[in-house]
Coordinates of C-alpha atoms in Angstrom, one line a residue:
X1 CA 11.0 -19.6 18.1
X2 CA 7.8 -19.7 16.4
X3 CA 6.6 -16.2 15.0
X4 CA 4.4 -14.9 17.0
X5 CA 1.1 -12.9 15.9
X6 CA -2.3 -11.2 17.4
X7 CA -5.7 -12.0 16.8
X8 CA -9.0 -10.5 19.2
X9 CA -6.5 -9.9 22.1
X10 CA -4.2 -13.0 22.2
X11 CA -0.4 -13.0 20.9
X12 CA -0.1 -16.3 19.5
X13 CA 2.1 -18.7 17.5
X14 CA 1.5 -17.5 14.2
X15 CA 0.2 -20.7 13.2
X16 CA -2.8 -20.9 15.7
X17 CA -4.0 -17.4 14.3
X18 CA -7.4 -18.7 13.0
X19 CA -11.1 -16.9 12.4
X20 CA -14.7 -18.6 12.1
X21 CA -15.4 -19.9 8.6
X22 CA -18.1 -17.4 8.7
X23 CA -16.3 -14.1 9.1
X24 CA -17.3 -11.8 6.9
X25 CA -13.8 -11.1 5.5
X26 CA -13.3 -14.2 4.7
X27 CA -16.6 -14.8 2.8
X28 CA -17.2 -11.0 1.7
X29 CA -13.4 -9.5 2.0
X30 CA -15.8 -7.0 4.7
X31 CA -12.5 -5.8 5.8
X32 CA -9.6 -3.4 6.0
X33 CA -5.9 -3.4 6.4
X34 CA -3.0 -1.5 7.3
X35 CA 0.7 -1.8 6.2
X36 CA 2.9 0.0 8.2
X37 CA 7.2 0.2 8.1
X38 CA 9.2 -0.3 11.3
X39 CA 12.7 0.8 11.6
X40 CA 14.9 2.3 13.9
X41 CA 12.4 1.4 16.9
X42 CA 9.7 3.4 15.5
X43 CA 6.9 3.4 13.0
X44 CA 7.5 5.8 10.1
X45 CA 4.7 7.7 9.5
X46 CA 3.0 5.9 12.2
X47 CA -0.3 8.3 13.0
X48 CA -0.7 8.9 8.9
X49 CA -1.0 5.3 8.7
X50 CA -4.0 4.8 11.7
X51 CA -5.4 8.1 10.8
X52 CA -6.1 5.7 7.1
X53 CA -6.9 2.7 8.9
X54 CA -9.8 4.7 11.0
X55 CA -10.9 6.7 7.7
X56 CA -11.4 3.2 6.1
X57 CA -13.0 1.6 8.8
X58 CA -15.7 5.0 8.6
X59 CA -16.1 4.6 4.8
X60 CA -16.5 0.8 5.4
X61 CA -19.1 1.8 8.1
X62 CA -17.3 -1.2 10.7
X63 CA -18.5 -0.2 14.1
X64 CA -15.2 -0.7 16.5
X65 CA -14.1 0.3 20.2
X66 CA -10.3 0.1 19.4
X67 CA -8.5 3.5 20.0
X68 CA -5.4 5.2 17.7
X69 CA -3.0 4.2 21.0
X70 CA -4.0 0.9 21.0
X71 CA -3.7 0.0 17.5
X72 CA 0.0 1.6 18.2
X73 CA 1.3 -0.3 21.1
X74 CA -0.5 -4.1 19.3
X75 CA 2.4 -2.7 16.5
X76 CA 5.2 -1.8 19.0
X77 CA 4.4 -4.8 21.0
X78 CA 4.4 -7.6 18.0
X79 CA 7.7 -6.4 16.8
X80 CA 9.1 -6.4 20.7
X81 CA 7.7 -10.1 20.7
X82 CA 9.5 -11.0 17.7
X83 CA 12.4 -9.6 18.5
X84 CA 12.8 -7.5 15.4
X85 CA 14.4 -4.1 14.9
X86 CA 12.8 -3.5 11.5
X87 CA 10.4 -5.1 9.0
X88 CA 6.5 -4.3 8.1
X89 CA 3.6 -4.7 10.5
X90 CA 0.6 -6.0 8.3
X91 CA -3.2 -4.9 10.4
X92 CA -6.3 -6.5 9.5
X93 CA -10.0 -5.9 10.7
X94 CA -13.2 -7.6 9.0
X95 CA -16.6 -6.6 10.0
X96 CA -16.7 -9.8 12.6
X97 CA -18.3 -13.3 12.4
X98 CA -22.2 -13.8 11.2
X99 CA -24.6 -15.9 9.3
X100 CA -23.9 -15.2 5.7
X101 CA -26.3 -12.9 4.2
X102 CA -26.7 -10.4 1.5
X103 CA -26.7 -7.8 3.4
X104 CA -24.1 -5.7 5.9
X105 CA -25.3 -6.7 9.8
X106 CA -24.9 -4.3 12.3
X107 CA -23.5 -4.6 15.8
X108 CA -20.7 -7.8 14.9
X109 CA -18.0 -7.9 17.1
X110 CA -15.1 -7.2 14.8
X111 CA -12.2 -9.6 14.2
X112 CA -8.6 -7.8 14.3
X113 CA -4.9 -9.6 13.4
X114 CA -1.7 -8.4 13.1
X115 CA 1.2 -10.0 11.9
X116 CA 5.0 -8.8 11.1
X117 CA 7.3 -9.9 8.4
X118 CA 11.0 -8.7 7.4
X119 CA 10.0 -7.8 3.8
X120 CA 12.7 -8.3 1.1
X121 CA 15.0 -5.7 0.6
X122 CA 16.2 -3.6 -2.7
X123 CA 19.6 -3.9 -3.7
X124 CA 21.3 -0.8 -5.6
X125 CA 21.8 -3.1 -8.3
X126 CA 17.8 -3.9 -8.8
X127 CA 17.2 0.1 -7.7
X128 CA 19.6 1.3 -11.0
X129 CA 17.4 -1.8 -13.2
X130 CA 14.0 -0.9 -12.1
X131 CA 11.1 -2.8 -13.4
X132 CA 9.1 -3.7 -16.3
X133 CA 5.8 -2.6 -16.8
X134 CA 2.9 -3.5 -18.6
X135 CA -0.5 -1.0 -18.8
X136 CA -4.1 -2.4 -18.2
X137 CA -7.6 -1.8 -17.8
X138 CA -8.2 -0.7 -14.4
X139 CA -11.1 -3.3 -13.6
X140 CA -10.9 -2.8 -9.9
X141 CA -13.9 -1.2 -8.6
X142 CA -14.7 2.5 -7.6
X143 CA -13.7 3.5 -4.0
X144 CA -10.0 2.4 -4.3
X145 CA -9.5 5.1 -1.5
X146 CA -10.5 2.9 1.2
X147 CA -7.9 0.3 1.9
X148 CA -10.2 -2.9 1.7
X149 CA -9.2 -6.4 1.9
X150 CA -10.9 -6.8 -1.7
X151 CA -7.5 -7.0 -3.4
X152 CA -8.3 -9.9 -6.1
X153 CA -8.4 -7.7 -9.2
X154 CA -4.9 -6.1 -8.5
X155 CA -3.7 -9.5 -7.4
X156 CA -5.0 -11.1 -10.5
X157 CA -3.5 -8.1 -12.7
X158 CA -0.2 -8.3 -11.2
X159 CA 0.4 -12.2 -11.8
X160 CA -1.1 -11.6 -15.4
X161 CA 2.0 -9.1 -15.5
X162 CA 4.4 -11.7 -14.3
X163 CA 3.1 -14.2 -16.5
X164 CA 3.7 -12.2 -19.2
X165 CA 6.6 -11.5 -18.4
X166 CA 6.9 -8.0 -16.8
X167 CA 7.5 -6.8 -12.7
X168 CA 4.0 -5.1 -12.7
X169 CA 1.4 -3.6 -13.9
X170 CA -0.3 -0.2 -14.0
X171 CA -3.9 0.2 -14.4
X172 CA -5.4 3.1 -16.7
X173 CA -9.0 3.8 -16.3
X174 CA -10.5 5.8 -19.2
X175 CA -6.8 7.0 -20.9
X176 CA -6.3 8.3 -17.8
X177 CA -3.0 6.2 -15.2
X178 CA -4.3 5.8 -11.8
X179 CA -1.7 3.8 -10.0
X180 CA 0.1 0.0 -9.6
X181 CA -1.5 -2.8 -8.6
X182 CA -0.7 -2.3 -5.1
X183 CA 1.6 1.0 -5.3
X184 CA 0.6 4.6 -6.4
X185 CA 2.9 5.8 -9.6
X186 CA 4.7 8.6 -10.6
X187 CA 6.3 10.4 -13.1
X188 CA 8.9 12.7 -13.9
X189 CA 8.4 15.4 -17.3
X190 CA 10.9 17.1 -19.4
X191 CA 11.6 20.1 -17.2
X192 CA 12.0 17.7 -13.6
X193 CA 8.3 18.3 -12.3
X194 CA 7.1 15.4 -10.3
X195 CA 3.8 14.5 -11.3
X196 CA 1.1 11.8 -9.4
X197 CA -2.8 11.9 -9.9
X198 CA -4.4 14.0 -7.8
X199 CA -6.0 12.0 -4.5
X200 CA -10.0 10.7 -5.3
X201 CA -11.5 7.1 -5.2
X202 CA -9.6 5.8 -8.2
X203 CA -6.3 5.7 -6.3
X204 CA -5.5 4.6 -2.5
X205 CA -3.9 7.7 -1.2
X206 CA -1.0 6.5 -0.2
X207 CA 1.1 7.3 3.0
X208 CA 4.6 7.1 1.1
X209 CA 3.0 8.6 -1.8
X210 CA 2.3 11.9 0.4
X211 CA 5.5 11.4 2.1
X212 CA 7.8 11.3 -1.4
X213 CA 5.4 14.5 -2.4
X214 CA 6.2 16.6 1.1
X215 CA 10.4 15.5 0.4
X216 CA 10.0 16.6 -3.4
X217 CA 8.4 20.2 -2.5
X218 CA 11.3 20.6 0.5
X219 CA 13.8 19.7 -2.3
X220 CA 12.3 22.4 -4.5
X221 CA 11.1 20.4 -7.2
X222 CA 8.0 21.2 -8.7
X223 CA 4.5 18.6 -7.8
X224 CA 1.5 18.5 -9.8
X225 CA -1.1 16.4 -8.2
X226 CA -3.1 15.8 -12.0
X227 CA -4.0 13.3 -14.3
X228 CA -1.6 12.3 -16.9
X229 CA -2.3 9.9 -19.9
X230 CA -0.2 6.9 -21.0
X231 CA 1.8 8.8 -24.1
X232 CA 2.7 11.4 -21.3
X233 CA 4.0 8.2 -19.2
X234 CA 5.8 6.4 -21.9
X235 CA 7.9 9.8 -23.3
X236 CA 8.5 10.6 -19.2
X237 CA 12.3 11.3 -18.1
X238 CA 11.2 9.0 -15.0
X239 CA 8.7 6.5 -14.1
X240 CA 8.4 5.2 -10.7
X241 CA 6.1 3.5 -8.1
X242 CA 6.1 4.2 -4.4
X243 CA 4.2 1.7 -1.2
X244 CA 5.4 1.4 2.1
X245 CA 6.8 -1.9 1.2
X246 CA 8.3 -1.0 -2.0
X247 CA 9.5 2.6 -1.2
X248 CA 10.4 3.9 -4.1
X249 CA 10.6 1.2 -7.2
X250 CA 11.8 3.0 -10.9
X251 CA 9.9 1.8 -13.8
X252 CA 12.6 1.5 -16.8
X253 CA 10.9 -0.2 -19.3
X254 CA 6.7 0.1 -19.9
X255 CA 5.0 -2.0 -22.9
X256 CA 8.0 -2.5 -24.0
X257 CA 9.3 1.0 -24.1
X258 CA 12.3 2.4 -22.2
X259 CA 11.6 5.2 -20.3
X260 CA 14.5 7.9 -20.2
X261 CA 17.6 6.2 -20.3
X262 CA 16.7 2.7 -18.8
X263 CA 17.9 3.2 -15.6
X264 CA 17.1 5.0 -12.3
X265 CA 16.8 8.7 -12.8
X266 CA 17.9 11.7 -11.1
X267 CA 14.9 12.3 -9.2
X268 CA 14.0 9.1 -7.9
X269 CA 17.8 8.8 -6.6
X270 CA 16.9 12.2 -4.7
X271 CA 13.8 11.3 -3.1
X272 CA 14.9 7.7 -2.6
X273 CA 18.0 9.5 -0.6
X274 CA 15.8 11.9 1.0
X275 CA 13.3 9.3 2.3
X276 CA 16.6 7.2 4.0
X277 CA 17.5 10.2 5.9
X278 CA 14.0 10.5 6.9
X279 CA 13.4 6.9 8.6
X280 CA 17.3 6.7 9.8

């Protein structure tokens, strides 16, 4: 059976899902987007993820009508249709469909789609390897706190990182790390004290990124929510990048450097644990 998706209140085969040339996503990425894991028959950290989506849609001033429950059951109900237990539910709403100008029209009818995908999962093998890392310029631009559709920059960053033969990349914006192209990073100092930068408009604040912080602090290990440089990165016991997709993703080797011992540290084993017995 064909995979079935939503767009402006139709499930349909996936491959019929299609928006006016002139939607303002598509000509001005004037959207924004949700990613959201499904497990277990439920959302994890369902209402953290729509609260987001809503803030978004304020900061990207979209006028809407859809309600928190609704944007729910569309989830509930694509993965019922698709007959899957578990996977990602991917949310996407421009601005709507107008004649392209300049400027941002009001009153558009906006255009929402949902689809759901399984996602590839991380073997313990890949877990205890983590990934390679290379630092760049952050180049994005400066509201990275609203989840928007305008993903280009990190997209082009992270196949420069392939091409060059690393996992990733992270971006640091004047000597300061802000976060992975499409995950927020973390790392681990000397005495065990979990450090992230603190939530502004350089980083998306993410939902598993609050969620590994709230398992750390029940664990007892000690957050700072601060900015950290790239030498404090590079001599770190632990590096490691968190997303709803991802989870939790060590970082072994950055710029060539091997963080810790090369492999999967302490830590990240805990809150990678933690986080399991959280969505199971």
């Amino acid at each position: 059976m064909s995979r079935i998706s939503f767009l402006n209140g139709q499930f349909l085969p996936h491959e019929n899902c299609m928006v006016h040339i002139e939607d303002r996503g598509f000509q001005f990425a004037d959207g924004i987007y949700e990613v959201t894991l499904f497990k277990n028959g439920r959302l994890i950290d369902g209402d953290p993820h729509i609260e987001r989506l809503f803030r978004s849609l304020r900061e990207m001033k979209i006028e809407h009508n859809f309600t928190k429950e609704f944007i729910t059951q569309l989830q509930l109900d694509l993965f019922a249709k698709n007959n899957m237990s578990e996977g990602t539910c991917y949310i996407q709403i421009t601005r709507g469909m107008a004649n392209r100008v300049p400027w941002v029209p009001k009153n558009l009818t906006p255009t929402i789609s949902a689809t759901v995908s399984l996602g590839k999962k991380m073997t313990e093998e890949e877990f205890e390897k983590g990934v390679s890392i290379m630092t760049h310029e952050d180049i994005r631009w400066k509201r990275c706190d609203i989840k928007s559709v305008a993903l280009f920059a990190s997209s082009f960053i992270n196949q420069k990182a392939k091409d060059s033969g690393f996992d990733d990349a992270i971006f640091v914006r004047d000597g300061v790390v802000t976060e992975g192209t499409f995950a927020n990073a973390f790392i681990v100092d000397a005495n065990d004290t979990l450090i992230t930068k603190a939530a502004d408009n350089l980083i998306l604040c993410g939902i598993t990124r609050n969620r590994m912080i709230a398992i750390a602090k029940e664990k007892g290990i000690k957050v700072e929510e601060r900015n950290f440089s790239v030498a404090e990165m590079l001599n770190a016991k632990e590096v490691f990048l968190t997303s709803s997709s991802l989870i939790l993703r060590p970082a072994t080797k950055i710029d060539g450097n091997q963080i810790g011992n090369g492999k999967a540290g302490k830590i990240s084993r805990i809150l990678l644990e933690e986080y399991k017995k959280f969505i199971g």
